[in-house]
Amino acid sequence: MQVSISRYTITSVLLVLVAGVVSWLLEAIVGAFPIDFFAFPMNVILIVIWGVVVVELYRARARSVVARYLLSVSATITALVLSAVGCVVVGLQSEPATQSYGFVLLVLYVMTVLAMVTLRGWYAGGVRWRFLFSHLGLLLALIAGFWGAADYEELRMVVDDEPRQEAIYINGMATNLDYTLRLADFDVEYGASGVPEQYRADIEVDDKTVALEVNSPYRVGFGESIYLMNFDSAEQGVRLVVQIVRQPWRGVMVVGIVMMILGALLMFLGGAKR
């Protein structure tokens, strides 16, 4: 039996090999990917540029070899396989995936293929809402996770019975929050072995008293949350360690997830279609 391999399949294999070699060389020569450079507003500028390029590629699909490849079945299958491999790699490695050139190229490739397929579905004649919600929702979630990674921030702060405003980034730099935190009340339950089993704290965020428990954060805003991490009880009193997590792109991520859920629901209600 003779097996024919399309030129698009060969192109996919070559792209993966070249991207792997380029990523390895870049990491060996210049080190980790400079994710901090792409923080706001640079990421927004690049999103606009990337979006314009994708739209122009789709418009030129009749005469563009690159566009025809990105719209091919081979490109879609390659994107799906790379997505699965990327998820496995991210789950196994300890370093943030956004520091890897290979992961950056992988996600950019997957987003570009997904965007091209979404545009084709939009202009195919008649809006297929379940297709649009599923694909556009996934695209928004990827954009929020990929382009918004540089804007993600984690800070630590020690909170006691005095109003405090200074928090520390993971890299050790200090900053002042837009609000003050003060410990108002603390309660801890110990087990038979003397180990704390559950604890909660009431803290004042400016003049508002809120409750904090482990894995039950308080949301200062839609993209900023305060988590209770640990506590220290001494003669001077109780001191808490809280974590402040800032996710400015959380709203885009939530919209993308909701759209994917709607797309899946419409597929379930609509049944199979040709």
PDB file of N, CA and C in Angstrom, residues 191-240:
ATOM      1  N   GLY A 191      -5.536  20.712  66.005  1.00  0.00           N
ATOM      2  CA  GLY A 191      -5.903  19.313  66.099  1.00  0.00           C
ATOM      3  C   GLY A 191      -5.330  18.670  67.339  1.00  0.00           C
ATOM      4  N   ALA A 192      -5.573  17.356  67.485  1.00  0.00           N
ATOM      5  CA  ALA A 192      -5.089  16.633  68.659  1.00  0.00           C
ATOM      6  C   ALA A 192      -3.566  16.619  68.734  1.00  0.00           C
ATOM      7  N   SER A 193      -2.913  16.700  67.582  1.00  0.00           N
ATOM      8  CA  SER A 193      -1.442  16.683  67.554  1.00  0.00           C
ATOM      9  C   SER A 193      -0.835  18.059  67.785  1.00  0.00           C
ATOM     10  N   GLY A 194      -1.661  19.061  67.945  1.00  0.00           N
ATOM     11  CA  GLY A 194      -1.155  20.415  68.160  1.00  0.00           C
ATOM     12  C   GLY A 194      -0.874  21.177  66.886  1.00  0.00           C
ATOM     13  N   VAL A 195      -1.191  20.580  65.750  1.00  0.00           N
ATOM     14  CA  VAL A 195      -0.962  21.232  64.459  1.00  0.00           C
ATOM     15  C   VAL A 195      -2.225  22.010  64.064  1.00  0.00           C
ATOM     16  N   PRO A 196      -2.066  23.241  63.581  1.00  0.00           N
ATOM     17  CA  PRO A 196      -3.245  24.017  63.157  1.00  0.00           C
ATOM     18  C   PRO A 196      -3.992  23.315  62.035  1.00  0.00           C
ATOM     19  N   GLU A 197      -5.294  23.117  62.222  1.00  0.00           N
ATOM     20  CA  GLU A 197      -6.109  22.468  61.208  1.00  0.00           C
ATOM     21  C   GLU A 197      -6.896  23.472  60.372  1.00  0.00           C
ATOM     22  N   GLN A 198      -7.275  24.559  60.977  1.00  0.00           N
ATOM     23  CA  GLN A 198      -8.041  25.568  60.253  1.00  0.00           C
ATOM     24  C   GLN A 198      -7.839  26.916  60.935  1.00  0.00           C
ATOM     25  N   TYR A 199      -7.704  27.953  60.113  1.00  0.00           N
ATOM     26  CA  TYR A 199      -7.594  29.287  60.686  1.00  0.00           C
ATOM     27  C   TYR A 199      -8.200  30.303  59.727  1.00  0.00           C
ATOM     28  N   ARG A 200      -8.684  31.371  60.316  1.00  0.00           N
ATOM     29  CA  ARG A 200      -9.323  32.444  59.561  1.00  0.00           C
ATOM     30  C   ARG A 200      -8.944  33.771  60.202  1.00  0.00           C
ATOM     31  N   ALA A 201      -9.053  34.814  59.410  1.00  0.00           N
ATOM     32  CA  ALA A 201      -8.692  36.134  59.909  1.00  0.00           C
ATOM     33  C   ALA A 201      -9.675  37.162  59.382  1.00  0.00           C
ATOM     34  N   ASP A 202      -9.935  38.157  60.219  1.00  0.00           N
ATOM     35  CA  ASP A 202     -10.682  39.340  59.785  1.00  0.00           C
ATOM     36  C   ASP A 202      -9.675  40.469  59.625  1.00  0.00           C
ATOM     37  N   ILE A 203      -9.585  41.014  58.428  1.00  0.00           N
ATOM     38  CA  ILE A 203      -8.642  42.099  58.188  1.00  0.00           C
ATOM     39  C   ILE A 203      -9.403  43.328  57.696  1.00  0.00           C
ATOM     40  N   GLU A 204      -8.843  44.451  57.963  1.00  0.00           N
ATOM     41  CA  GLU A 204      -9.416  45.699  57.503  1.00  0.00           C
ATOM     42  C   GLU A 204      -8.710  46.140  56.228  1.00  0.00           C
ATOM     43  N   VAL A 205      -9.476  46.232  55.149  1.00  0.00           N
ATOM     44  CA  VAL A 205      -8.969  46.770  53.885  1.00  0.00           C
ATOM     45  C   VAL A 205      -9.439  48.213  53.825  1.00  0.00           C
ATOM     46  N   ASP A 206      -8.513  49.127  54.132  1.00  0.00           N
ATOM     47  CA  ASP A 206      -8.886  50.518  54.420  1.00  0.00           C
ATOM     48  C   ASP A 206      -9.851  50.508  55.607  1.00  0.00           C
ATOM     49  N   ASP A 207     -11.094  50.891  55.403  1.00  0.00           N
ATOM     50  CA  ASP A 207     -12.059  50.930  56.513  1.00  0.00           C
ATOM     51  C   ASP A 207     -13.063  49.782  56.458  1.00  0.00           C
ATOM     52  N   LYS A 208     -12.864  48.823  55.545  1.00  0.00           N
ATOM     53  CA  LYS A 208     -13.808  47.726  55.389  1.00  0.00           C
ATOM     54  C   LYS A 208     -13.231  46.445  55.979  1.00  0.00           C
ATOM     55  N   THR A 209     -13.978  45.782  56.857  1.00  0.00           N
ATOM     56  CA  THR A 209     -13.541  44.530  57.462  1.00  0.00           C
ATOM     57  C   THR A 209     -14.019  43.355  56.623  1.00  0.00           C
ATOM     58  N   VAL A 210     -13.072  42.490  56.246  1.00  0.00           N
ATOM     59  CA  VAL A 210     -13.401  41.332  55.410  1.00  0.00           C
ATOM     60  C   VAL A 210     -12.801  40.081  56.038  1.00  0.00           C
ATOM     61  N   ALA A 211     -13.376  38.924  55.704  1.00  0.00           N
ATOM     62  CA  ALA A 211     -12.913  37.645  56.230  1.00  0.00           C
ATOM     63  C   ALA A 211     -11.993  36.963  55.220  1.00  0.00           C
ATOM     64  N   LEU A 212     -10.915  36.372  55.739  1.00  0.00           N
ATOM     65  CA  LEU A 212      -9.977  35.623  54.898  1.00  0.00           C
ATOM     66  C   LEU A 212      -9.811  34.222  55.471  1.00  0.00           C
ATOM     67  N   GLU A 213      -9.884  33.227  54.607  1.00  0.00           N
ATOM     68  CA  GLU A 213      -9.578  31.852  54.962  1.00  0.00           C
ATOM     69  C   GLU A 213      -8.678  31.278  53.886  1.00  0.00           C
ATOM     70  N   VAL A 214      -8.020  30.161  54.210  1.00  0.00           N
ATOM     71  CA  VAL A 214      -7.158  29.509  53.230  1.00  0.00           C
ATOM     72  C   VAL A 214      -8.004  29.077  52.027  1.00  0.00           C
ATOM     73  N   ASN A 215      -7.531  29.416  50.831  1.00  0.00           N
ATOM     74  CA  ASN A 215      -8.221  29.116  49.573  1.00  0.00           C
ATOM     75  C   ASN A 215      -9.569  29.834  49.436  1.00  0.00           C
ATOM     76  N   SER A 216      -9.764  30.851  50.242  1.00  0.00           N
ATOM     77  CA  SER A 216     -10.976  31.667  50.127  1.00  0.00           C
ATOM     78  C   SER A 216     -10.556  33.130  50.149  1.00  0.00           C
ATOM     79  N   PRO A 217     -10.129  33.659  49.002  1.00  0.00           N
ATOM     80  CA  PRO A 217      -9.555  35.008  48.966  1.00  0.00           C
ATOM     81  C   PRO A 217     -10.614  36.101  49.002  1.00  0.00           C
ATOM     82  N   TYR A 218     -10.131  37.305  49.227  1.00  0.00           N
ATOM     83  CA  TYR A 218     -10.976  38.490  49.110  1.00  0.00           C
ATOM     84  C   TYR A 218     -10.553  39.232  47.856  1.00  0.00           C
ATOM     85  N   ARG A 219     -11.519  39.576  47.017  1.00  0.00           N
ATOM     86  CA  ARG A 219     -11.217  40.257  45.765  1.00  0.00           C
ATOM     87  C   ARG A 219     -11.323  41.769  45.971  1.00  0.00           C
ATOM     88  N   VAL A 220     -10.177  42.418  45.878  1.00  0.00           N
ATOM     89  CA  VAL A 220     -10.152  43.874  45.993  1.00  0.00           C
ATOM     90  C   VAL A 220     -10.803  44.498  44.766  1.00  0.00           C
ATOM     91  N   GLY A 221     -10.502  43.943  43.615  1.00  0.00           N
ATOM     92  CA  GLY A 221     -11.085  44.343  42.345  1.00  0.00           C
ATOM     93  C   GLY A 221     -11.226  43.107  41.494  1.00  0.00           C
ATOM     94  N   PHE A 222     -11.720  43.278  40.277  1.00  0.00           N
ATOM     95  CA  PHE A 222     -11.936  42.108  39.422  1.00  0.00           C
ATOM     96  C   PHE A 222     -10.637  41.382  39.099  1.00  0.00           C
ATOM     97  N   GLY A 223      -9.523  42.113  39.053  1.00  0.00           N
ATOM     98  CA  GLY A 223      -8.253  41.483  38.699  1.00  0.00           C
ATOM     99  C   GLY A 223      -7.248  41.420  39.826  1.00  0.00           C
ATOM    100  N   GLU A 224      -7.672  41.648  41.066  1.00  0.00           N
ATOM    101  CA  GLU A 224      -6.738  41.633  42.196  1.00  0.00           C
ATOM    102  C   GLU A 224      -7.378  40.942  43.385  1.00  0.00           C
ATOM    103  N   SER A 225      -6.663  39.967  43.979  1.00  0.00           N
ATOM    104  CA  SER A 225      -7.194  39.180  45.089  1.00  0.00           C
ATOM    105  C   SER A 225      -6.168  39.089  46.210  1.00  0.00           C
ATOM    106  N   ILE A 226      -6.666  38.945  47.443  1.00  0.00           N
ATOM    107  CA  ILE A 226      -5.812  38.782  48.620  1.00  0.00           C
ATOM    108  C   ILE A 226      -6.043  37.388  49.177  1.00  0.00           C
ATOM    109  N   TYR A 227      -4.964  36.607  49.317  1.00  0.00           N
ATOM    110  CA  TYR A 227      -5.030  35.246  49.838  1.00  0.00           C
ATOM    111  C   TYR A 227      -4.356  35.177  51.206  1.00  0.00           C
ATOM    112  N   LEU A 228      -4.931  34.388  52.107  1.00  0.00           N
ATOM    113  CA  LEU A 228      -4.300  34.114  53.397  1.00  0.00           C
ATOM    114  C   LEU A 228      -3.336  32.952  53.224  1.00  0.00           C
ATOM    115  N   MET A 229      -2.042  33.207  53.470  1.00  0.00           N
ATOM    116  CA  MET A 229      -1.020  32.205  53.217  1.00  0.00           C
ATOM    117  C   MET A 229      -0.567  31.482  54.484  1.00  0.00           C
ATOM    118  N   ASN A 230      -0.252  32.252  55.525  1.00  0.00           N
ATOM    119  CA  ASN A 230       0.322  31.656  56.729  1.00  0.00           C
ATOM    120  C   ASN A 230       0.164  32.632  57.885  1.00  0.00           C
ATOM    121  N   PHE A 231       0.537  32.190  59.077  1.00  0.00           N
ATOM    122  CA  PHE A 231       0.495  33.069  60.234  1.00  0.00           C
ATOM    123  C   PHE A 231       1.620  32.714  61.193  1.00  0.00           C
ATOM    124  N   ASP A 232       1.949  33.665  62.020  1.00  0.00           N
ATOM    125  CA  ASP A 232       2.996  33.486  63.032  1.00  0.00           C
ATOM    126  C   ASP A 232       2.473  34.064  64.339  1.00  0.00           C
ATOM    127  N   SER A 233       2.421  33.222  65.375  1.00  0.00           N
ATOM    128  CA  SER A 233       1.928  33.652  66.679  1.00  0.00           C
ATOM    129  C   SER A 233       3.094  33.754  67.647  1.00  0.00           C
ATOM    130  N   ALA A 234       3.308  34.941  68.183  1.00  0.00           N
ATOM    131  CA  ALA A 234       4.410  35.172  69.106  1.00  0.00           C
ATOM    132  C   ALA A 234       3.933  36.075  70.236  1.00  0.00           C
ATOM    133  N   GLU A 235       4.865  36.428  71.132  1.00  0.00           N
ATOM    134  CA  GLU A 235       4.505  37.280  72.260  1.00  0.00           C
ATOM    135  C   GLU A 235       4.033  38.648  71.791  1.00  0.00           C
ATOM    136  N   GLN A 236       4.574  39.105  70.664  1.00  0.00           N
ATOM    137  CA  GLN A 236       4.189  40.416  70.155  1.00  0.00           C
ATOM    138  C   GLN A 236       2.784  40.411  69.539  1.00  0.00           C
ATOM    139  N   GLY A 237       2.218  39.214  69.388  1.00  0.00           N
ATOM    140  CA  GLY A 237       0.902  39.112  68.780  1.00  0.00           C
ATOM    141  C   GLY A 237       0.951  38.287  67.501  1.00  0.00           C
ATOM    142  N   VAL A 238      -0.173  38.191  66.824  1.00  0.00           N
ATOM    143  CA  VAL A 238      -0.285  37.395  65.599  1.00  0.00           C
ATOM    144  C   VAL A 238       0.087  38.255  64.401  1.00  0.00           C
ATOM    145  N   ARG A 239       0.862  37.638  63.524  1.00  0.00           N
ATOM    146  CA  ARG A 239       1.183  38.285  62.251  1.00  0.00           C
ATOM    147  C   ARG A 239       0.786  37.338  61.124  1.00  0.00           C
ATOM    148  N   LEU A 240       0.130  37.895  60.123  1.00  0.00           N
ATOM    149  CA  LEU A 240      -0.283  37.106  58.971  1.00  0.00           C
ATOM    150  C   LEU A 240       0.664  37.325  57.800  1.00  0.00           C
TER     151      LEU A 240
END
